[in-house]
XYZ file of C-alpha atoms in Angstrom:
302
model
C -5.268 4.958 27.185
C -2.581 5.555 24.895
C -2.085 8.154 22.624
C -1.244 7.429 18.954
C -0.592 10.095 16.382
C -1.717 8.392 12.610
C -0.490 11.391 9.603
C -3.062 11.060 7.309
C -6.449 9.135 8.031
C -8.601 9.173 5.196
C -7.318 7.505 2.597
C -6.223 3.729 2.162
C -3.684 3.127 4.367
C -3.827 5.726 6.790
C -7.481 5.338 7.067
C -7.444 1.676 7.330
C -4.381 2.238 10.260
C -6.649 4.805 12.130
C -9.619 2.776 12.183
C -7.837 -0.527 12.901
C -6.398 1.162 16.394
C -9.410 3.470 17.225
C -10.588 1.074 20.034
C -6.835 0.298 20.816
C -4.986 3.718 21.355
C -6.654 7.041 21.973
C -5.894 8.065 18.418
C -4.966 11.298 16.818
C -5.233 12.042 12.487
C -2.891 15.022 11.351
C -4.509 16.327 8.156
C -5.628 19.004 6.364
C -9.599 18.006 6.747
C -10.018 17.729 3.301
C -12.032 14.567 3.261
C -14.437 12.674 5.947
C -12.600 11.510 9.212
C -12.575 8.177 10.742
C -15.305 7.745 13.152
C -13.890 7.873 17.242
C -10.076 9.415 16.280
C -8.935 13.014 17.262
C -8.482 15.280 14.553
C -5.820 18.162 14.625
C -6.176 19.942 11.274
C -2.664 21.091 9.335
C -0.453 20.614 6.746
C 2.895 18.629 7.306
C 5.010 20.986 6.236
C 3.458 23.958 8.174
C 2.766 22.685 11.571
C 3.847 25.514 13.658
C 3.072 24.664 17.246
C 0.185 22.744 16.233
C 1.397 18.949 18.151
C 2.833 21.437 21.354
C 1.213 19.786 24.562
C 0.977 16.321 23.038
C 2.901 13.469 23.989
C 2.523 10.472 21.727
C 3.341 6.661 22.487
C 3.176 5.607 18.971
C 3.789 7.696 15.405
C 2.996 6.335 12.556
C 3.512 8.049 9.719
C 1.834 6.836 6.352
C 2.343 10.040 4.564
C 5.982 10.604 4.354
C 7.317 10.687 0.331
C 10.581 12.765 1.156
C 13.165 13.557 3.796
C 11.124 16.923 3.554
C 7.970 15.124 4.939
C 9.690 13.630 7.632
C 12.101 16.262 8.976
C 8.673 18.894 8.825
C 6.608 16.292 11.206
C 9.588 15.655 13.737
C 11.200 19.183 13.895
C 6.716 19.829 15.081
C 6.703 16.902 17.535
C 7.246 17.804 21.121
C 7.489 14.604 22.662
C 6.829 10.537 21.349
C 7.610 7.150 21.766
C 7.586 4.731 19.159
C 8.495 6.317 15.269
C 6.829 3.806 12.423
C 7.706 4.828 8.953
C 5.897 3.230 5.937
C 8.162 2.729 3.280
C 7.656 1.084 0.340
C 9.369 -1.906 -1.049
C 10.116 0.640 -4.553
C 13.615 1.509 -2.476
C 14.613 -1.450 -4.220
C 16.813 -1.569 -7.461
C 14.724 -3.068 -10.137
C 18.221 -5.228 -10.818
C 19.086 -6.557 -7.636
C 18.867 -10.048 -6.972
C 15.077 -11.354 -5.986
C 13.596 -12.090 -3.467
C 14.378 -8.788 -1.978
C 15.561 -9.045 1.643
C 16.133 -6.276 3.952
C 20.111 -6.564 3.708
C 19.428 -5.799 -0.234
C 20.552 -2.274 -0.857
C 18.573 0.794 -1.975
C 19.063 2.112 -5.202
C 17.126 3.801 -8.182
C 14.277 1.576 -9.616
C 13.594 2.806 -12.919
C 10.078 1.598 -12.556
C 9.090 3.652 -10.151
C 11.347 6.421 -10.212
C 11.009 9.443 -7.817
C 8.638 7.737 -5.390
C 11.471 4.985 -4.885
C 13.913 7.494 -4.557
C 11.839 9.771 -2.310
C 10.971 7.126 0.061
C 14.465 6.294 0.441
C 15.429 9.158 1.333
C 12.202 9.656 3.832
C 13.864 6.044 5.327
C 17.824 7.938 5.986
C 16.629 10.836 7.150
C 13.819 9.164 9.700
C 16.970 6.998 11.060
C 19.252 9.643 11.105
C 16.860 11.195 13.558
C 15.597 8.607 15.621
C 18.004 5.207 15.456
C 14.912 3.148 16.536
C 12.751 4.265 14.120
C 10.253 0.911 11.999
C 10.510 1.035 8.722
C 8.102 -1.185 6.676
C 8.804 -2.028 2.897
C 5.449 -3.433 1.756
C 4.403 -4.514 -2.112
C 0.825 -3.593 -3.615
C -1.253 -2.918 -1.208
C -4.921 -3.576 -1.444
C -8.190 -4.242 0.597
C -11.592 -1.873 1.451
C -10.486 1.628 1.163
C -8.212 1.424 -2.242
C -8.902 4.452 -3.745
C -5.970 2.990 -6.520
C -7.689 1.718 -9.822
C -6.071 -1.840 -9.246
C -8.432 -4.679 -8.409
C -11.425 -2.506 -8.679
C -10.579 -2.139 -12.588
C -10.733 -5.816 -12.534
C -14.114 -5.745 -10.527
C -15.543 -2.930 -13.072
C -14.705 -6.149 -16.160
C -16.286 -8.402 -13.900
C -19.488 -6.976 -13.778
C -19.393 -5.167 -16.935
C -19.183 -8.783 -18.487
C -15.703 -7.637 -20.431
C -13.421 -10.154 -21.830
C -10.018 -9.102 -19.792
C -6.963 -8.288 -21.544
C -4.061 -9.862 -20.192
C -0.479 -8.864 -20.550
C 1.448 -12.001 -22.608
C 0.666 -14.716 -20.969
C -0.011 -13.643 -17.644
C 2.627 -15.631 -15.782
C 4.106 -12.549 -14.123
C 3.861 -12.318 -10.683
C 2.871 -10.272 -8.220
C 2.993 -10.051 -4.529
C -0.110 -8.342 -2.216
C -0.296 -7.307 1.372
C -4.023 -6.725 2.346
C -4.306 -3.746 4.892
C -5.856 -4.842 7.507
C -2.403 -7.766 7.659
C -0.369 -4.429 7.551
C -2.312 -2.723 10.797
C -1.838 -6.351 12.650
C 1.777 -6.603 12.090
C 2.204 -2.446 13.387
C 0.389 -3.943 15.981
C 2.685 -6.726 16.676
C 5.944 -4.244 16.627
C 4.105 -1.789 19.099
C 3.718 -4.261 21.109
C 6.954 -6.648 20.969
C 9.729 -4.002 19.699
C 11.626 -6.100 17.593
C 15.362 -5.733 17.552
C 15.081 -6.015 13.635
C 13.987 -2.109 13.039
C 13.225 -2.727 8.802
C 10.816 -5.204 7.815
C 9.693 -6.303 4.279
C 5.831 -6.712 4.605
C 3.431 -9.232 1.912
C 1.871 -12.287 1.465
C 3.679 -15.438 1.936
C 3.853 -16.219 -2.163
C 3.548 -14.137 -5.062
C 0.579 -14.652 -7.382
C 0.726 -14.726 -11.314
C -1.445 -11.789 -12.867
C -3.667 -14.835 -14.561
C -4.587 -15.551 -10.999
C -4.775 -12.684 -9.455
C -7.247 -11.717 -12.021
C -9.223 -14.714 -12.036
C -9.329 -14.198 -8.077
C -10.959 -10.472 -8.582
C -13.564 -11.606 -10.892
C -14.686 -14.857 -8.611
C -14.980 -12.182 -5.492
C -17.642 -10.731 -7.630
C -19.208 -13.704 -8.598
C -17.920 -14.238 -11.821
C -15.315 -15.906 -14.426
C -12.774 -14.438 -16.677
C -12.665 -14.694 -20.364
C -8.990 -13.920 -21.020
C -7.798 -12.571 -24.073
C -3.835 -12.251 -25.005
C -2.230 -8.610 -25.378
C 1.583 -8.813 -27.396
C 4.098 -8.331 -24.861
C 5.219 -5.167 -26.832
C 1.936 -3.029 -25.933
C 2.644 -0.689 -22.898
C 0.558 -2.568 -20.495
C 0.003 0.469 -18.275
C -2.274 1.493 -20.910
C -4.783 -1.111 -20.594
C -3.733 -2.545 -17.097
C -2.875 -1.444 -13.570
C 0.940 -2.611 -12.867
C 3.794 -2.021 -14.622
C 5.507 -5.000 -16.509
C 7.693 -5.775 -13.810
C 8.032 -8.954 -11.482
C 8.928 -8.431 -8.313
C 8.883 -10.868 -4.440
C 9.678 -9.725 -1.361
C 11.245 -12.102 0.919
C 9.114 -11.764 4.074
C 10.531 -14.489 6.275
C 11.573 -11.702 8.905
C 7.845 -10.800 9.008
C 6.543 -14.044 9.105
C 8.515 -14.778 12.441
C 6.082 -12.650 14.237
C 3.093 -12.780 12.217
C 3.021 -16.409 10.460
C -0.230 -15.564 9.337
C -1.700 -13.474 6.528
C -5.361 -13.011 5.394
C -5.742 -15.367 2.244
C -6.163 -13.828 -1.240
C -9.863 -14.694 -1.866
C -10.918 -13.440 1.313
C -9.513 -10.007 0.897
C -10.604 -9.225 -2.500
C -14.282 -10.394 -1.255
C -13.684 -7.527 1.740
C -12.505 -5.272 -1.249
C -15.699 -6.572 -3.652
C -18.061 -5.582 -1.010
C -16.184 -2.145 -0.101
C -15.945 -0.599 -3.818
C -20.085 -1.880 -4.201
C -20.464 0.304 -2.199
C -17.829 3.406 -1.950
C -16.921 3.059 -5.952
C -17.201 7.029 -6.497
C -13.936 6.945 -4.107
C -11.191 5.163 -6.804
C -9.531 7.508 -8.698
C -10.567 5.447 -12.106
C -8.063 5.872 -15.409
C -8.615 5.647 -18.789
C -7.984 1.615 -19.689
C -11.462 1.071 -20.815
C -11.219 3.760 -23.447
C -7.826 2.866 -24.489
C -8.927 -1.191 -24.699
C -11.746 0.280 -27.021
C -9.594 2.283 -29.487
C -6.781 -0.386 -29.532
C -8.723 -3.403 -29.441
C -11.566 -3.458 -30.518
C -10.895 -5.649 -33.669
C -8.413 -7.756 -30.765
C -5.484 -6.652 -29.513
């Protein structure tokens, strides 16, 4: 069987990645065995940045790495690798310029995006220095991510108003949009690449459309069985206070992606598969403080 090395493996992503190609790849987690590994992968226990001859002896077919932030991150996990195959970055889609023209394609250049500041800029510098090193290098730009395993207080705040029977406080008038790629579509289409080796080496990864934050909240309260009472919030409260995105619109255009993977898992179905996940794993989301700050602020309405 193939060997696959997956950086990370317990969290969100990387987790979700090492379990998806457990029974696919003989699979190998680099981390620092800080948390509970993935049932039926290889661990080898180290930090990124001090790897000494920890991946000596190993030959790879597949890297991917989840956990890159920096050129740092990525020149520490190549100059350790001995030998590999295919490289798979995960990027982001934050390397995009919050003022560049939308939808985003891959041609659009990289730039500062004020929104999201050093991540942006770290992961596109993680991007040149991954293609400086290896031309053929994947990289994959997707939007929110979300699906069992989000350890990010995003729809599980939502699910946490849903069955605390909370009115939900929605930023203006809830027309912006968003755009979601559930994890287990992002596993499938590393699949697809591993398999097909695009000439295109940078792919945008989401859903098909965007969704407007009315419906994507409506949509996390119906996966747990409920509806939304909506109240208004001025457009001149910081919404981060109160909600989990910042107030900025953003689409990806994905038609690159969608010429090898036409299909992605509908929104419904995924927050259901998320519903039933953080019933049951909820002391794993890293929770913030919007509840408290929705009780000092609004109390009396917002």
């Amino acid at each position: 069987m193939k060997k696959m090395l997956v950086t990370g493996g317990t969290v969100l992503v990387s987790q979700r990645v090492a379990r998806y190609f457990a029974d696919k790849f003989d699979v190998y987690v680099l981390n620092r065995n800080t948390h509970p590994q993935c049932p039926g992968v290889h661990l080898i226990q180290g930090d990124r940045h001090d790897l000494g001859n920890r991946l000596h002896g190993y030959h790879f077919d597949a890297v991917v790495d989840v956990t890159a932030y920096d050129e740092t991150d990525v020149d520490c996990l190549l100059n350790a690798l001995e030998s590999f195959g295919d490289y798979i970055l995960i990027s982001s889609s934050a390397v995009y310029p919050e003022t560049a023209l939308q939808p985003f394609t891959e041609e659009t250049p990289t730039g500062v995006n004020r929104f999201w500041g050093k991540y942006g800029t770290g992961k596109i510098a993680a991007e040149k220095a991954a293609q400086a090193r290896i031309p053929s290098a994947y990289l994959l730009r997707p939007p929110y991510l979300y699906g069992p395993g989000n350890n990010i207080y995003r729809e599980a705040f939502v699910f946490d108003c849903a069955m605390g029977n909370r009115p939900f406080y929605l930023p203006g008038d809830g027309s912006m949009k968003l755009q979601f790629l559930h994890v287990d579509d992002l596993c499938r289409f590393i699949h697809i690449i591993l398999k097909t080796h695009p000439k295109q080496h940078i792919f945008n990864v989401g859903s098909r459309d965007a969704v407007t934050v009315r419906e994507w909240v409506r949509a996390c309260y119906e996966a747990a069985g409920k509806s939304p009472e909506f109240i208004t919030v001025e457009a001149d409260t910081e919404q981060r206070n109160y909600f989990p995105f910042y107030n900025y619109a953003y689409f990806l255009d994905v038609k690159r992606q969608l010429s090898l993977m036409p299909d992605t898992k509908p929104l419904a179905e995924g927050l259901r598969e998320a519903f039933a996940w953080y019933a049951e794993n909820g002391e794993a989301v890293r929770k913030k403080p919007f509840f408290a700050y929705i009780e000092q602020n609004f109390q009396e309405g917002p």
